[in-house]
Amino acid sequence: MDEQTNNPQAPATPPVDPDQIRTSHQPNQPTEQPTGDQEVQIGNYKVQVKRSLCIGAASCVAISPTTFQLDGENKAVIQQGSTDSENNILMAAQACPTKAIVIVDTQTNNQIWPE
C-alpha cells in the first residue's frame, strides 16, 4: 500500500521480451485452399465451385454446412465426406447470389444449375 495516498499499489510487471510475443496474424503463410475451380462428385451430382465468381456470401454454407465451407480467402470450398442431401446441395447452389456453384447430374450429364 502506498503510505502517502493510502491506495494499493499494482504489482510491478516484468519487462517483456519482444522475441516472446506472438501474434495471431501470421502474414505470408501458405494456404491449403484450392487456387482454381474445385469439382467433386457427391452422389449423382458433380459439384463445381468457380472461385472467380465466389464473393463469400456464405449462403451455401448456411444451407449445406457439411458440403461447403469458406476458406481463408472467404471463398467457398467443397468439403470431403458431405452428409448433406442432393436436394440441400442443389438449394445451396441456387442460393448463391453469383451462381458460383455449378451442379451437373452425372447420370444424364445435364447441367442442373445454373440453368
C-alpha positions as YAML, in Angstrom:
chain: A
units: angstrom
residues:
- id: 1
  name: MET
  ca: [0.00, 0.00, 0.00]
- id: 2
  name: ASP
  ca: [1.23, 3.49, -0.87]
- id: 3
  name: GLU
  ca: [1.61, 5.19, 2.51]
- id: 4
  name: GLN
  ca: [1.20, 8.72, 1.10]
- id: 5
  name: THR
  ca: [-2.12, 8.13, -0.73]
- id: 6
  name: ASN
  ca: [-3.46, 5.02, 1.05]
- id: 7
  name: ASN
  ca: [-4.01, 3.39, -2.40]
- id: 8
  name: PRO
  ca: [-2.97, -0.17, -3.09]
- id: 9
  name: GLN
  ca: [-0.07, -0.39, -5.50]
- id: 10
  name: ALA
  ca: [-0.21, -2.61, -8.54]
- id: 11
  name: PRO
  ca: [2.49, -5.24, -8.55]
- id: 12
  name: ALA
  ca: [5.39, -4.45, -10.83]
- id: 13
  name: THR
  ca: [5.21, -6.27, -14.15]
- id: 14
  name: PRO
  ca: [8.37, -7.85, -15.51]
- id: 15
  name: PRO
  ca: [9.77, -6.47, -18.77]
- id: 16
  name: VAL
  ca: [8.52, -8.19, -21.92]
- id: 17
  name: ASP
  ca: [10.96, -9.92, -24.21]
- id: 18
  name: PRO
  ca: [9.92, -8.98, -27.80]
- id: 19
  name: ASP
  ca: [11.02, -12.42, -29.02]
- id: 20
  name: GLN
  ca: [8.37, -14.00, -26.78]
- id: 21
  name: ILE
  ca: [5.46, -12.00, -28.23]
- id: 22
  name: ARG
  ca: [3.20, -13.98, -30.54]
- id: 23
  name: THR
  ca: [0.52, -12.54, -32.74]
- id: 24
  name: SER
  ca: [-2.49, -14.27, -34.22]
- id: 25
  name: HIS
  ca: [-1.83, -12.70, -37.62]
- id: 26
  name: GLN
  ca: [0.88, -14.55, -39.46]
- id: 27
  name: PRO
  ca: [1.37, -12.87, -42.87]
- id: 28
  name: ASN
  ca: [2.53, -14.80, -45.91]
- id: 29
  name: GLN
  ca: [1.52, -18.17, -44.52]
- id: 30
  name: PRO
  ca: [0.95, -20.78, -47.23]
- id: 31
  name: THR
  ca: [-2.69, -21.61, -47.77]
- id: 32
  name: GLU
  ca: [-4.05, -25.05, -48.49]
- id: 33
  name: GLN
  ca: [-7.20, -23.87, -50.24]
- id: 34
  name: PRO
  ca: [-7.62, -24.54, -53.95]
- id: 35
  name: THR
  ca: [-6.24, -21.89, -56.26]
- id: 36
  name: GLY
  ca: [-8.61, -22.72, -59.13]
- id: 37
  name: ASP
  ca: [-12.09, -24.09, -59.61]
- id: 38
  name: GLN
  ca: [-12.90, -27.11, -57.47]
- id: 39
  name: GLU
  ca: [-15.00, -30.06, -58.69]
- id: 40
  name: VAL
  ca: [-16.18, -33.03, -56.61]
- id: 41
  name: GLN
  ca: [-18.69, -35.80, -57.23]
- id: 42
  name: ILE
  ca: [-21.27, -36.14, -54.44]
- id: 43
  name: GLY
  ca: [-23.88, -38.82, -55.01]
- id: 44
  name: ASN
  ca: [-25.32, -38.33, -58.51]
- id: 45
  name: TYR
  ca: [-24.07, -34.74, -58.69]
- id: 46
  name: LYS
  ca: [-20.85, -33.29, -59.95]
- id: 47
  name: VAL
  ca: [-20.46, -30.10, -57.87]
- id: 48
  name: GLN
  ca: [-18.14, -27.33, -59.03]
- id: 49
  name: VAL
  ca: [-17.22, -24.09, -57.26]
- id: 50
  name: LYS
  ca: [-15.99, -21.33, -59.57]
- id: 51
  name: ARG
  ca: [-13.62, -19.38, -57.30]
- id: 52
  name: SER
  ca: [-13.51, -16.36, -59.58]
- id: 53
  name: LEU
  ca: [-17.28, -15.88, -59.14]
- id: 54
  name: CYS
  ca: [-17.49, -16.58, -55.40]
- id: 55
  name: ILE
  ca: [-17.90, -13.46, -53.23]
- id: 56
  name: GLY
  ca: [-18.06, -15.25, -49.87]
- id: 57
  name: ALA
  ca: [-21.76, -14.62, -49.21]
- id: 58
  name: ALA
  ca: [-21.85, -17.98, -47.36]
- id: 59
  name: SER
  ca: [-25.44, -18.80, -48.31]
- id: 60
  name: CYS
  ca: [-24.17, -22.21, -49.45]
- id: 61
  name: VAL
  ca: [-22.60, -22.78, -46.02]
- id: 62
  name: ALA
  ca: [-25.85, -21.88, -44.26]
- id: 63
  name: ILE
  ca: [-27.83, -24.40, -46.31]
- id: 64
  name: SER
  ca: [-25.28, -27.23, -46.73]
- id: 65
  name: PRO
  ca: [-22.71, -26.86, -43.95]
- id: 66
  name: THR
  ca: [-21.14, -30.31, -44.37]
- id: 67
  name: THR
  ca: [-20.66, -29.72, -48.10]
- id: 68
  name: PHE
  ca: [-19.46, -26.11, -48.21]
- id: 69
  name: GLN
  ca: [-17.17, -24.01, -46.01]
- id: 70
  name: LEU
  ca: [-15.38, -20.72, -46.55]
- id: 71
  name: ASP
  ca: [-11.60, -20.85, -46.73]
- id: 72
  name: GLY
  ca: [-9.10, -18.25, -45.55]
- id: 73
  name: GLU
  ca: [-9.84, -16.10, -48.59]
- id: 74
  name: ASN
  ca: [-13.62, -16.23, -47.92]
- id: 75
  name: LYS
  ca: [-14.19, -18.42, -50.96]
- id: 76
  name: ALA
  ca: [-16.46, -21.46, -50.89]
- id: 77
  name: VAL
  ca: [-14.72, -24.82, -50.88]
- id: 78
  name: ILE
  ca: [-16.24, -28.29, -51.07]
- id: 79
  name: GLN
  ca: [-15.65, -30.47, -48.00]
- id: 80
  name: GLN
  ca: [-14.86, -34.18, -48.14]
- id: 81
  name: GLY
  ca: [-17.43, -36.52, -46.58]
- id: 82
  name: SER
  ca: [-20.55, -34.44, -47.17]
- id: 83
  name: THR
  ca: [-23.67, -35.70, -45.42]
- id: 84
  name: ASP
  ca: [-25.99, -33.13, -47.00]
- id: 85
  name: SER
  ca: [-28.71, -34.45, -49.29]
- id: 86
  name: GLU
  ca: [-28.52, -33.81, -53.02]
- id: 87
  name: ASN
  ca: [-31.59, -31.59, -52.63]
- id: 88
  name: ASN
  ca: [-29.80, -29.46, -50.00]
- id: 89
  name: ILE
  ca: [-26.73, -29.17, -52.21]
- id: 90
  name: LEU
  ca: [-28.90, -28.02, -55.10]
- id: 91
  name: MET
  ca: [-30.67, -25.48, -52.85]
- id: 92
  name: ALA
  ca: [-27.26, -24.22, -51.69]
- id: 93
  name: ALA
  ca: [-26.19, -23.71, -55.30]
- id: 94
  name: GLN
  ca: [-29.45, -21.92, -56.09]
- id: 95
  name: ALA
  ca: [-28.94, -19.61, -53.09]
- id: 96
  name: CYS
  ca: [-25.56, -18.41, -54.37]
- id: 97
  name: PRO
  ca: [-26.02, -14.78, -55.49]
- id: 98
  name: THR
  ca: [-23.31, -15.04, -58.16]
- id: 99
  name: LYS
  ca: [-24.10, -18.57, -59.40]
- id: 100
  name: ALA
  ca: [-20.59, -19.67, -58.50]
- id: 101
  name: ILE
  ca: [-21.76, -23.25, -57.82]
- id: 102
  name: VAL
  ca: [-22.47, -25.46, -60.82]
- id: 103
  name: ILE
  ca: [-24.39, -28.74, -60.46]
- id: 104
  name: VAL
  ca: [-24.28, -31.46, -63.14]
- id: 105
  name: ASP
  ca: [-26.33, -34.68, -62.97]
- id: 106
  name: THR
  ca: [-23.77, -37.42, -63.59]
- id: 107
  name: GLN
  ca: [-26.41, -39.90, -64.80]
- id: 108
  name: THR
  ca: [-27.60, -37.67, -67.64]
- id: 109
  name: ASN
  ca: [-24.56, -35.36, -67.89]
- id: 110
  name: ASN
  ca: [-27.01, -32.44, -67.92]
- id: 111
  name: GLN
  ca: [-26.21, -29.24, -66.07]
- id: 112
  name: ILE
  ca: [-28.96, -28.73, -63.50]
- id: 113
  name: TRP
  ca: [-27.79, -25.39, -62.10]
- id: 114
  name: PRO
  ca: [-27.44, -22.71, -63.21]
- id: 115
  name: GLU
  ca: [-30.00, -23.37, -65.89]
...
